[in-house]
Amino acid sequence: MLTILFDGIAYGMLLFVLACGLAVTLGLMNFVNLAHGAFAMAGGYVTAVLMNRYGVPFLLTLPLAFTVPAVIGLVLERTLYKQLYARSHLDQVLFSIGLVFMAVAAVDYTMGSQQQMIQIPTWLQGRVEILGIQVGLYRSFIIAVCGVLVVVLQYILTQTRFGSRLRAAVDDPRVARGLGINVSVIFAATFAVGSGLAGLGGALGAEILGLDPTFPLKFMIYFLIVVTVGGTTSITGPFLASLILGIADVAGKYYVPSLGAFVIYTLMIVVLVLRPQGLFARAR
Amino acid sequence: MLRRTLLSAVGAAAAMLALSGAAMAQDTLKIGLILPMTGPFASTGRQIEAAAKLYMQQKGDTVAGKKIQLIVKDDTGTADVTKRLAQELIVNDKIAVMAGFGLTPLALASAPLATQAKVPEVVMAAATSTITEASPFIVRTSFTLPQATVPMADWAAQNGIKKVATLVSDYGPGIDAEKAFAAAFTAKGGQVENLRVPLANPDFSPFLQKVADAKPDALFVFVPSGIGAQFMKQFVERGLDKSGIKLIGPGDVTDDDLLNNMGDVALGAITTQHYSAAHDSPENKAFVEAFKKANNGMRPNFMAVGGYDGMHLIYEGLKKTNGEGGQALVDAMKGMSWTSPRGPVSIDPQTRDIVQNIYVRKVERKDGELYNVEFATIPNVKDPVKAAKSN
């Protein structure tokens, strides 16, 4: 029972690491970036290539799994995404889904379509028993990383000058510009961080979720569910939503396996009917 | 004068004969190889294409005085594309044989075309039992899932396994495997608990926890081979390998193409299948060596051997019919038997399905690499589903 709860939390945390970048770009910047999974995949492949070809230890690959997608994100933001901020959401959807297909084809071409496998260090493998609960070490690691991320992100958004500038830039770019805030730099930086977070999620998730060129398409639905259920105006919303969804999904599959796969969707529909703006967001 | 005319006439006739002979020698027979070369099932396509090309490289490209031309088409694993490609190959390229077919729906999509155009369809990968019933022109050189699964049930029952949990991906082949195993195993007095995992399932943890709580003697698993590695990792992460639960199943989970990358988590898994790259025979040693050499060290898997044997079947069939295709070729293929890298095989004349040995294997480390090492053989297994129907 408690093991199920633990697994659910770990799974939810993983969903959060994967989706929080999207919560940043979609939620804060109001840009429908369906290509989020492509950045996650980029992070996963950075880790896989560094580990398998160059023998870099797993933990050392993680900063790079953040940096490389962040740089890619920055370049794409400056060249492509920037043009679409003012456009309709439909244009943004079409543009970013196009990017996804290009990323899938590019990775398929360069890396091959087979599953990429990574070997996490031995001290992260296996499980220990704490107070009668079977605790997987790697899952605990994900929970720890995710916990740190939530605190840091929440702190940046609510307590720092950058955070308040970002919120101002999102709410009304014209007035923000008038106040001397360099909106375009803030957007670029935010987008880069969002992409980097996606990359980190991809790198952490490769062990549990697997990694192949269809990754962005396979997991797009999960990112979107998290952000939809959580609401898009904060980091805590998607965080709590990931936890609820993770636990519900794992528990559903354990207790009612025949319905298990539908629990997460049912939950999403219920939330959307009751609170269309998301569970933890004010209506705008 | 008359004599001279006669002579020249004979000469001309001889020249014409010689000419037409030369023209015949240059006749080409086209084989359309339809495979998923991109997309999630590209590994299948890659393996079969490599094997087919290797076969042609080894045996030459002339059969029965005709030149063989291989046309490889990529159907991306989508049935409507397969059907369109098959149609194009039959109508435009006038192929003598179509071959390949990575997945069941792909093989079924082109079955009506095979019947209408009387073009033999050699299935080299797809493994649902019913495929050969879809057209009298289908011949299969891969395997059927029940063919690999039922021997697993027999082996488990004979080796002190009483209670088994099955865990399969919730789609056609998975359900096939589950049913075939459960039926055979309960008939031997065993106990089975069935679990189905959604095909798009990122995390196996709830299902594995359920297995851990049920405490069976063995866990029977069938998931598509790409997901196999994820599954194995989580099986070990949960400590199930140490709890005495044996991991058993058909060989997809320990596919030779992926096995080496899985690492030690795969050690000890027991599977039944028709082919392992470690199969101990001179034919297989030569095959594996040539395959690796031609493909940059890539190890052949059960898909590759299906492709290799498929080409062999086509070549030998054409030799028998002297290059004639259609019904004659299918008839020639029926009942044919030969020694494949996987061991002795034959084509069942009634069902046009392959009859072959099924091996029980265990993943072991050999020369620094992971292999499915065979330790028991069940000889000449026919597809049990069709065998049950005909009785």
PDB file of N, CA and C in Angstrom, chain A residues 3-4 7-8 11 108 113-120 125-127 134 136-139 205-211 214 219 222 249-251 253-257 260-261, chain B residues 37-43 46 195-196 198 200-207 209-211 213 225-227 229-230 233-234 236-239 257-258 260-265:
ATOM      1  N   THR A   3       4.015   1.239  -0.533  1.00  0.00           N
ATOM      2  CA  THR A   3       4.904   1.133  -1.677  1.00  0.00           C
ATOM      3  C   THR A   3       4.244   1.734  -2.914  1.00  0.00           C
ATOM      4  N   ILE A   4       2.954   1.458  -3.055  1.00  0.00           N
ATOM      5  CA  ILE A   4       2.213   2.016  -4.177  1.00  0.00           C
ATOM      6  C   ILE A   4       2.222   3.546  -4.092  1.00  0.00           C
ATOM      7  N   ASP A   7       5.639   4.730  -5.130  1.00  0.00           N
ATOM      8  CA  ASP A   7       5.810   4.650  -6.582  1.00  0.00           C
ATOM      9  C   ASP A   7       5.023   5.741  -7.284  1.00  0.00           C
ATOM     10  N   GLY A   8       3.825   5.979  -6.777  1.00  0.00           N
ATOM     11  CA  GLY A   8       2.983   7.007  -7.373  1.00  0.00           C
ATOM     12  C   GLY A   8       3.623   8.377  -7.245  1.00  0.00           C
ATOM     13  N   TYR A  11       6.572   8.595  -9.619  1.00  0.00           N
ATOM     14  CA  TYR A  11       6.116   8.722 -10.995  1.00  0.00           C
ATOM     15  C   TYR A  11       5.584  10.133 -11.244  1.00  0.00           C
ATOM     16  N   ASP A 108      15.814  10.084 -35.692  1.00  0.00           N
ATOM     17  CA  ASP A 108      15.724   8.780 -36.328  1.00  0.00           C
ATOM     18  C   ASP A 108      16.869   8.620 -37.334  1.00  0.00           C
ATOM     19  N   SER A 113      16.548   4.257 -34.939  1.00  0.00           N
ATOM     20  CA  SER A 113      15.258   4.271 -34.257  1.00  0.00           C
ATOM     21  C   SER A 113      15.227   3.359 -33.049  1.00  0.00           C
ATOM     22  N   GLN A 114      16.340   2.694 -32.738  1.00  0.00           N
ATOM     23  CA  GLN A 114      16.288   1.738 -31.626  1.00  0.00           C
ATOM     24  C   GLN A 114      16.251   2.457 -30.284  1.00  0.00           C
ATOM     25  N   GLN A 115      15.822   1.719 -29.288  1.00  0.00           N
ATOM     26  CA  GLN A 115      15.818   2.227 -27.919  1.00  0.00           C
ATOM     27  C   GLN A 115      17.240   2.553 -27.485  1.00  0.00           C
ATOM     28  N   GLN A 116      17.401   3.702 -26.853  1.00  0.00           N
ATOM     29  CA  GLN A 116      18.699   4.033 -26.265  1.00  0.00           C
ATOM     30  C   GLN A 116      18.672   3.588 -24.815  1.00  0.00           C
ATOM     31  N   MET A 117      19.697   2.874 -24.420  1.00  0.00           N
ATOM     32  CA  MET A 117      19.683   2.428 -23.034  1.00  0.00           C
ATOM     33  C   MET A 117      20.841   3.007 -22.254  1.00  0.00           C
ATOM     34  N   ILE A 118      20.556   3.433 -21.030  1.00  0.00           N
ATOM     35  CA  ILE A 118      21.625   3.945 -20.200  1.00  0.00           C
ATOM     36  C   ILE A 118      21.771   3.049 -18.975  1.00  0.00           C
ATOM     37  N   GLN A 119      22.949   3.018 -18.417  1.00  0.00           N
ATOM     38  CA  GLN A 119      23.190   2.233 -17.208  1.00  0.00           C
ATOM     39  C   GLN A 119      23.392   3.215 -16.056  1.00  0.00           C
ATOM     40  N   ILE A 120      22.416   3.318 -15.186  1.00  0.00           N
ATOM     41  CA  ILE A 120      22.594   4.220 -14.051  1.00  0.00           C
ATOM     42  C   ILE A 120      23.596   3.592 -13.076  1.00  0.00           C
ATOM     43  N   GLN A 125      20.878   1.886  -8.177  1.00  0.00           N
ATOM     44  CA  GLN A 125      20.040   0.747  -8.533  1.00  0.00           C
ATOM     45  C   GLN A 125      19.508   0.066  -7.284  1.00  0.00           C
ATOM     46  N   GLY A 126      18.501  -0.749  -7.507  1.00  0.00           N
ATOM     47  CA  GLY A 126      17.995  -1.557  -6.407  1.00  0.00           C
ATOM     48  C   GLY A 126      17.091  -0.759  -5.472  1.00  0.00           C
ATOM     49  N   ARG A 127      16.847  -1.312  -4.310  1.00  0.00           N
ATOM     50  CA  ARG A 127      15.905  -0.695  -3.394  1.00  0.00           C
ATOM     51  C   ARG A 127      16.265  -1.038  -1.957  1.00  0.00           C
ATOM     52  N   GLN A 134       9.030  -0.581   0.654  1.00  0.00           N
ATOM     53  CA  GLN A 134      10.083  -0.843  -0.318  1.00  0.00           C
ATOM     54  C   GLN A 134      10.340   0.439  -1.098  1.00  0.00           C
ATOM     55  N   GLY A 136      12.543   2.333  -3.897  1.00  0.00           N
ATOM     56  CA  GLY A 136      13.510   2.241  -4.984  1.00  0.00           C
ATOM     57  C   GLY A 136      14.476   3.412  -4.907  1.00  0.00           C
ATOM     58  N   LEU A 137      15.771   3.116  -5.037  1.00  0.00           N
ATOM     59  CA  LEU A 137      16.762   4.188  -4.860  1.00  0.00           C
ATOM     60  C   LEU A 137      16.670   5.227  -5.973  1.00  0.00           C
ATOM     61  N   TYR A 138      16.533   4.758  -7.208  1.00  0.00           N
ATOM     62  CA  TYR A 138      16.497   5.716  -8.301  1.00  0.00           C
ATOM     63  C   TYR A 138      15.263   6.610  -8.199  1.00  0.00           C
ATOM     64  N   ARG A 139      14.164   6.004  -7.776  1.00  0.00           N
ATOM     65  CA  ARG A 139      12.949   6.801  -7.633  1.00  0.00           C
ATOM     66  C   ARG A 139      13.103   7.839  -6.524  1.00  0.00           C
ATOM     67  N   GLY A 205      14.307  10.732 -17.049  1.00  0.00           N
ATOM     68  CA  GLY A 205      13.239   9.789 -17.377  1.00  0.00           C
ATOM     69  C   GLY A 205      13.699   8.641 -18.262  1.00  0.00           C
ATOM     70  N   ALA A 206      14.853   8.805 -18.919  1.00  0.00           N
ATOM     71  CA  ALA A 206      15.292   7.785 -19.883  1.00  0.00           C
ATOM     72  C   ALA A 206      15.349   6.401 -19.236  1.00  0.00           C
ATOM     73  N   GLU A 207      15.752   6.343 -17.994  1.00  0.00           N
ATOM     74  CA  GLU A 207      15.900   5.052 -17.310  1.00  0.00           C
ATOM     75  C   GLU A 207      14.544   4.360 -17.130  1.00  0.00           C
ATOM     76  N   ILE A 208      13.524   5.162 -16.789  1.00  0.00           N
ATOM     77  CA  ILE A 208      12.232   4.548 -16.487  1.00  0.00           C
ATOM     78  C   ILE A 208      11.326   4.505 -17.721  1.00  0.00           C
ATOM     79  N   LEU A 209      11.325   5.588 -18.493  1.00  0.00           N
ATOM     80  CA  LEU A 209      10.370   5.682 -19.598  1.00  0.00           C
ATOM     81  C   LEU A 209      10.909   5.149 -20.908  1.00  0.00           C
ATOM     82  N   GLY A 210      12.229   5.003 -21.008  1.00  0.00           N
ATOM     83  CA  GLY A 210      12.809   4.595 -22.278  1.00  0.00           C
ATOM     84  C   GLY A 210      13.019   5.792 -23.174  1.00  0.00           C
ATOM     85  N   LEU A 211      13.807   5.600 -24.207  1.00  0.00           N
ATOM     86  CA  LEU A 211      14.140   6.725 -25.067  1.00  0.00           C
ATOM     87  C   LEU A 211      14.308   6.249 -26.495  1.00  0.00           C
ATOM     88  N   THR A 214      10.473   8.422 -31.028  1.00  0.00           N
ATOM     89  CA  THR A 214       9.063   8.798 -30.906  1.00  0.00           C
ATOM     90  C   THR A 214       8.733   9.376 -29.539  1.00  0.00           C
ATOM     91  N   PHE A 219       4.934  11.040 -25.216  1.00  0.00           N
ATOM     92  CA  PHE A 219       4.694  11.606 -23.897  1.00  0.00           C
ATOM     93  C   PHE A 219       4.044  12.986 -23.931  1.00  0.00           C
ATOM     94  N   TYR A 222       1.019  13.278 -21.793  1.00  0.00           N
ATOM     95  CA  TYR A 222       1.223  13.354 -20.347  1.00  0.00           C
ATOM     96  C   TYR A 222       1.604  14.770 -19.913  1.00  0.00           C
ATOM     97  N   ASP A 249      -2.634   7.379 -11.162  1.00  0.00           N
ATOM     98  CA  ASP A 249      -2.325   6.465 -12.253  1.00  0.00           C
ATOM     99  C   ASP A 249      -1.787   5.143 -11.712  1.00  0.00           C
ATOM    100  N   VAL A 250      -0.813   5.232 -10.807  1.00  0.00           N
ATOM    101  CA  VAL A 250      -0.202   4.020 -10.275  1.00  0.00           C
ATOM    102  C   VAL A 250      -1.220   3.221  -9.445  1.00  0.00           C
ATOM    103  N   ALA A 251      -1.952   3.923  -8.587  1.00  0.00           N
ATOM    104  CA  ALA A 251      -2.931   3.222  -7.751  1.00  0.00           C
ATOM    105  C   ALA A 251      -4.023   2.608  -8.618  1.00  0.00           C
ATOM    106  N   LYS A 253      -3.817   1.590 -11.686  1.00  0.00           N
ATOM    107  CA  LYS A 253      -3.339   0.408 -12.403  1.00  0.00           C
ATOM    108  C   LYS A 253      -3.146  -0.764 -11.459  1.00  0.00           C
ATOM    109  N   TYR A 254      -2.870  -0.447 -10.179  1.00  0.00           N
ATOM    110  CA  TYR A 254      -2.662  -1.533  -9.222  1.00  0.00           C
ATOM    111  C   TYR A 254      -3.995  -2.129  -8.780  1.00  0.00           C
ATOM    112  N   TYR A 255      -4.932  -1.277  -8.410  1.00  0.00           N
ATOM    113  CA  TYR A 255      -6.169  -1.791  -7.809  1.00  0.00           C
ATOM    114  C   TYR A 255      -7.219  -2.185  -8.838  1.00  0.00           C
ATOM    115  N   VAL A 256      -7.315  -1.445  -9.913  1.00  0.00           N
ATOM    116  CA  VAL A 256      -8.288  -1.813 -10.958  1.00  0.00           C
ATOM    117  C   VAL A 256      -7.566  -1.886 -12.307  1.00  0.00           C
ATOM    118  N   PRO A 257      -6.742  -2.932 -12.487  1.00  0.00           N
ATOM    119  CA  PRO A 257      -5.919  -2.992 -13.685  1.00  0.00           C
ATOM    120  C   PRO A 257      -6.723  -2.887 -14.976  1.00  0.00           C
ATOM    121  N   GLY A 260      -7.260   0.669 -15.351  1.00  0.00           N
ATOM    122  CA  GLY A 260      -6.125   1.478 -14.920  1.00  0.00           C
ATOM    123  C   GLY A 260      -5.720   2.590 -15.857  1.00  0.00           C
ATOM    124  N   ALA A 261      -5.645   2.297 -17.151  1.00  0.00           N
ATOM    125  CA  ALA A 261      -5.112   3.278 -18.074  1.00  0.00           C
ATOM    126  C   ALA A 261      -6.040   4.472 -18.218  1.00  0.00           C
TER     127      ALA A 261
ATOM    128  N   MET B  37      11.157   0.362 -42.546  1.00  0.00           N
ATOM    129  CA  MET B  37      12.555   0.784 -42.444  1.00  0.00           C
ATOM    130  C   MET B  37      12.717   2.013 -41.557  1.00  0.00           C
ATOM    131  N   THR B  38      11.614   2.729 -41.332  1.00  0.00           N
ATOM    132  CA  THR B  38      11.660   3.857 -40.406  1.00  0.00           C
ATOM    133  C   THR B  38      10.510   3.675 -39.417  1.00  0.00           C
ATOM    134  N   GLY B  39      10.497   4.495 -38.367  1.00  0.00           N
ATOM    135  CA  GLY B  39       9.433   4.383 -37.380  1.00  0.00           C
ATOM    136  C   GLY B  39       9.802   3.393 -36.297  1.00  0.00           C
ATOM    137  N   PRO B  40       8.835   3.136 -35.398  1.00  0.00           N
ATOM    138  CA  PRO B  40       9.156   2.344 -34.214  1.00  0.00           C
ATOM    139  C   PRO B  40       9.577   0.910 -34.498  1.00  0.00           C
ATOM    140  N   PHE B  41       9.284   0.384 -35.677  1.00  0.00           N
ATOM    141  CA  PHE B  41       9.620  -1.009 -35.944  1.00  0.00           C
ATOM    142  C   PHE B  41      10.778  -1.131 -36.927  1.00  0.00           C
ATOM    143  N   ALA B  42      11.571  -0.055 -37.030  1.00  0.00           N
ATOM    144  CA  ALA B  42      12.651  -0.027 -38.012  1.00  0.00           C
ATOM    145  C   ALA B  42      13.686  -1.118 -37.775  1.00  0.00           C
ATOM    146  N   SER B  43      13.850  -1.525 -36.514  1.00  0.00           N
ATOM    147  CA  SER B  43      14.821  -2.579 -36.222  1.00  0.00           C
ATOM    148  C   SER B  43      14.499  -3.841 -37.018  1.00  0.00           C
ATOM    149  N   ARG B  46      15.457  -3.258 -40.676  1.00  0.00           N
ATOM    150  CA  ARG B  46      16.907  -3.216 -40.815  1.00  0.00           C
ATOM    151  C   ARG B  46      17.487  -4.624 -40.828  1.00  0.00           C
ATOM    152  N   LEU B 195      -2.425 -10.498 -16.238  1.00  0.00           N
ATOM    153  CA  LEU B 195      -2.371  -9.040 -16.142  1.00  0.00           C
ATOM    154  C   LEU B 195      -2.099  -8.496 -17.531  1.00  0.00           C
ATOM    155  N   ARG B 196      -2.820  -7.431 -17.898  1.00  0.00           N
ATOM    156  CA  ARG B 196      -2.544  -6.811 -19.195  1.00  0.00           C
ATOM    157  C   ARG B 196      -2.106  -5.371 -18.992  1.00  0.00           C
ATOM    158  N   PRO B 198      -1.370  -1.628 -20.648  1.00  0.00           N
ATOM    159  CA  PRO B 198      -1.669  -0.841 -21.850  1.00  0.00           C
ATOM    160  C   PRO B 198      -0.424  -0.707 -22.722  1.00  0.00           C
ATOM    161  N   ALA B 200       0.624   1.757 -24.506  1.00  0.00           N
ATOM    162  CA  ALA B 200       1.339   3.003 -24.229  1.00  0.00           C
ATOM    163  C   ALA B 200       1.402   3.165 -22.724  1.00  0.00           C
ATOM    164  N   ASN B 201       2.375   2.525 -22.106  1.00  0.00           N
ATOM    165  CA  ASN B 201       2.458   2.548 -20.656  1.00  0.00           C
ATOM    166  C   ASN B 201       3.875   2.891 -20.242  1.00  0.00           C
ATOM    167  N   PRO B 202       4.062   4.074 -19.677  1.00  0.00           N
ATOM    168  CA  PRO B 202       5.433   4.468 -19.391  1.00  0.00           C
ATOM    169  C   PRO B 202       6.034   3.793 -18.178  1.00  0.00           C
ATOM    170  N   ASP B 203       5.219   3.338 -17.244  1.00  0.00           N
ATOM    171  CA  ASP B 203       5.777   2.866 -15.979  1.00  0.00           C
ATOM    172  C   ASP B 203       5.152   1.534 -15.605  1.00  0.00           C
ATOM    173  N   PHE B 204       5.997   0.511 -15.429  1.00  0.00           N
ATOM    174  CA  PHE B 204       5.478  -0.814 -15.105  1.00  0.00           C
ATOM    175  C   PHE B 204       5.267  -1.021 -13.607  1.00  0.00           C
ATOM    176  N   SER B 205       5.608  -0.010 -12.789  1.00  0.00           N
ATOM    177  CA  SER B 205       5.688  -0.278 -11.355  1.00  0.00           C
ATOM    178  C   SER B 205       4.410  -0.840 -10.730  1.00  0.00           C
ATOM    179  N   PRO B 206       3.210  -0.307 -11.038  1.00  0.00           N
ATOM    180  CA  PRO B 206       2.042  -0.899 -10.372  1.00  0.00           C
ATOM    181  C   PRO B 206       1.839  -2.358 -10.727  1.00  0.00           C
ATOM    182  N   PHE B 207       2.098  -2.710 -11.988  1.00  0.00           N
ATOM    183  CA  PHE B 207       1.882  -4.087 -12.410  1.00  0.00           C
ATOM    184  C   PHE B 207       2.895  -5.011 -11.757  1.00  0.00           C
ATOM    185  N   GLN B 209       4.384  -4.480  -8.956  1.00  0.00           N
ATOM    186  CA  GLN B 209       4.074  -4.578  -7.531  1.00  0.00           C
ATOM    187  C   GLN B 209       2.999  -5.634  -7.314  1.00  0.00           C
ATOM    188  N   LYS B 210       2.035  -5.646  -8.214  1.00  0.00           N
ATOM    189  CA  LYS B 210       0.967  -6.642  -8.137  1.00  0.00           C
ATOM    190  C   LYS B 210       1.547  -8.051  -8.247  1.00  0.00           C
ATOM    191  N   VAL B 211       2.496  -8.208  -9.147  1.00  0.00           N
ATOM    192  CA  VAL B 211       3.149  -9.503  -9.293  1.00  0.00           C
ATOM    193  C   VAL B 211       3.893  -9.859  -8.016  1.00  0.00           C
ATOM    194  N   ASP B 213       3.284  -8.966  -5.030  1.00  0.00           N
ATOM    195  CA  ASP B 213       2.345  -9.321  -3.967  1.00  0.00           C
ATOM    196  C   ASP B 213       1.704 -10.687  -4.191  1.00  0.00           C
ATOM    197  N   SER B 225       9.466  -5.930 -28.447  1.00  0.00           N
ATOM    198  CA  SER B 225      10.862  -6.072 -28.035  1.00  0.00           C
ATOM    199  C   SER B 225      11.509  -4.746 -27.633  1.00  0.00           C
ATOM    200  N   GLY B 226      11.076  -3.630 -28.201  1.00  0.00           N
ATOM    201  CA  GLY B 226      11.686  -2.358 -27.822  1.00  0.00           C
ATOM    202  C   GLY B 226      11.473  -2.015 -26.355  1.00  0.00           C
ATOM    203  N   ILE B 227      10.282  -2.353 -25.846  1.00  0.00           N
ATOM    204  CA  ILE B 227       9.950  -2.020 -24.462  1.00  0.00           C
ATOM    205  C   ILE B 227      10.574  -3.034 -23.508  1.00  0.00           C
ATOM    206  N   ALA B 229      13.507  -3.876 -22.722  1.00  0.00           N
ATOM    207  CA  ALA B 229      14.601  -3.415 -21.870  1.00  0.00           C
ATOM    208  C   ALA B 229      14.062  -2.642 -20.668  1.00  0.00           C
ATOM    209  N   GLN B 230      13.093  -1.771 -20.909  1.00  0.00           N
ATOM    210  CA  GLN B 230      12.479  -1.004 -19.816  1.00  0.00           C
ATOM    211  C   GLN B 230      11.905  -1.954 -18.785  1.00  0.00           C
ATOM    212  N   LYS B 233      14.570  -3.771 -16.668  1.00  0.00           N
ATOM    213  CA  LYS B 233      15.172  -2.896 -15.665  1.00  0.00           C
ATOM    214  C   LYS B 233      14.265  -2.758 -14.454  1.00  0.00           C
ATOM    215  N   GLN B 234      12.986  -2.552 -14.714  1.00  0.00           N
ATOM    216  CA  GLN B 234      12.084  -2.335 -13.595  1.00  0.00           C
ATOM    217  C   GLN B 234      11.836  -3.622 -12.812  1.00  0.00           C
ATOM    218  N   VAL B 236      14.098  -5.821 -12.206  1.00  0.00           N
ATOM    219  CA  VAL B 236      15.229  -5.929 -11.287  1.00  0.00           C
ATOM    220  C   VAL B 236      15.170  -4.844 -10.211  1.00  0.00           C
ATOM    221  N   GLU B 237      14.782  -3.632 -10.621  1.00  0.00           N
ATOM    222  CA  GLU B 237      14.716  -2.514  -9.675  1.00  0.00           C
ATOM    223  C   GLU B 237      13.798  -2.868  -8.500  1.00  0.00           C
ATOM    224  N   ARG B 238      12.726  -3.577  -8.813  1.00  0.00           N
ATOM    225  CA  ARG B 238      11.766  -3.943  -7.785  1.00  0.00           C
ATOM    226  C   ARG B 238      12.256  -5.116  -6.933  1.00  0.00           C
ATOM    227  N   GLY B 239      13.421  -5.637  -7.297  1.00  0.00           N
ATOM    228  CA  GLY B 239      13.965  -6.742  -6.518  1.00  0.00           C
ATOM    229  C   GLY B 239      13.273  -8.063  -6.800  1.00  0.00           C
ATOM    230  N   ASP B 257      18.916  -8.291 -30.799  1.00  0.00           N
ATOM    231  CA  ASP B 257      19.276  -6.962 -31.274  1.00  0.00           C
ATOM    232  C   ASP B 257      19.492  -5.996 -30.105  1.00  0.00           C
ATOM    233  N   LEU B 258      18.814  -6.234 -28.985  1.00  0.00           N
ATOM    234  CA  LEU B 258      18.854  -5.293 -27.861  1.00  0.00           C
ATOM    235  C   LEU B 258      19.558  -5.849 -26.639  1.00  0.00           C
ATOM    236  N   ASN B 260      22.336  -7.040 -25.670  1.00  0.00           N
ATOM    237  CA  ASN B 260      23.627  -6.592 -25.165  1.00  0.00           C
ATOM    238  C   ASN B 260      23.561  -5.261 -24.442  1.00  0.00           C
ATOM    239  N   ASN B 261      22.668  -4.379 -24.895  1.00  0.00           N
ATOM    240  CA  ASN B 261      22.565  -3.065 -24.262  1.00  0.00           C
ATOM    241  C   ASN B 261      21.820  -3.100 -22.942  1.00  0.00           C
ATOM    242  N   MET B 262      21.121  -4.195 -22.675  1.00  0.00           N
ATOM    243  CA  MET B 262      20.311  -4.242 -21.462  1.00  0.00           C
ATOM    244  C   MET B 262      21.171  -4.331 -20.213  1.00  0.00           C
ATOM    245  N   GLY B 263      22.321  -4.930 -20.375  1.00  0.00           N
ATOM    246  CA  GLY B 263      23.186  -5.090 -19.206  1.00  0.00           C
ATOM    247  C   GLY B 263      22.754  -6.261 -18.359  1.00  0.00           C
ATOM    248  N   ASP B 264      23.332  -6.346 -17.169  1.00  0.00           N
ATOM    249  CA  ASP B 264      23.178  -7.539 -16.350  1.00  0.00           C
ATOM    250  C   ASP B 264      21.747  -7.813 -15.897  1.00  0.00           C
ATOM    251  N   VAL B 265      20.856  -6.824 -16.018  1.00  0.00           N
ATOM    252  CA  VAL B 265      19.483  -7.065 -15.578  1.00  0.00           C
ATOM    253  C   VAL B 265      18.857  -8.229 -16.322  1.00  0.00           C
TER     254      VAL B 265
END
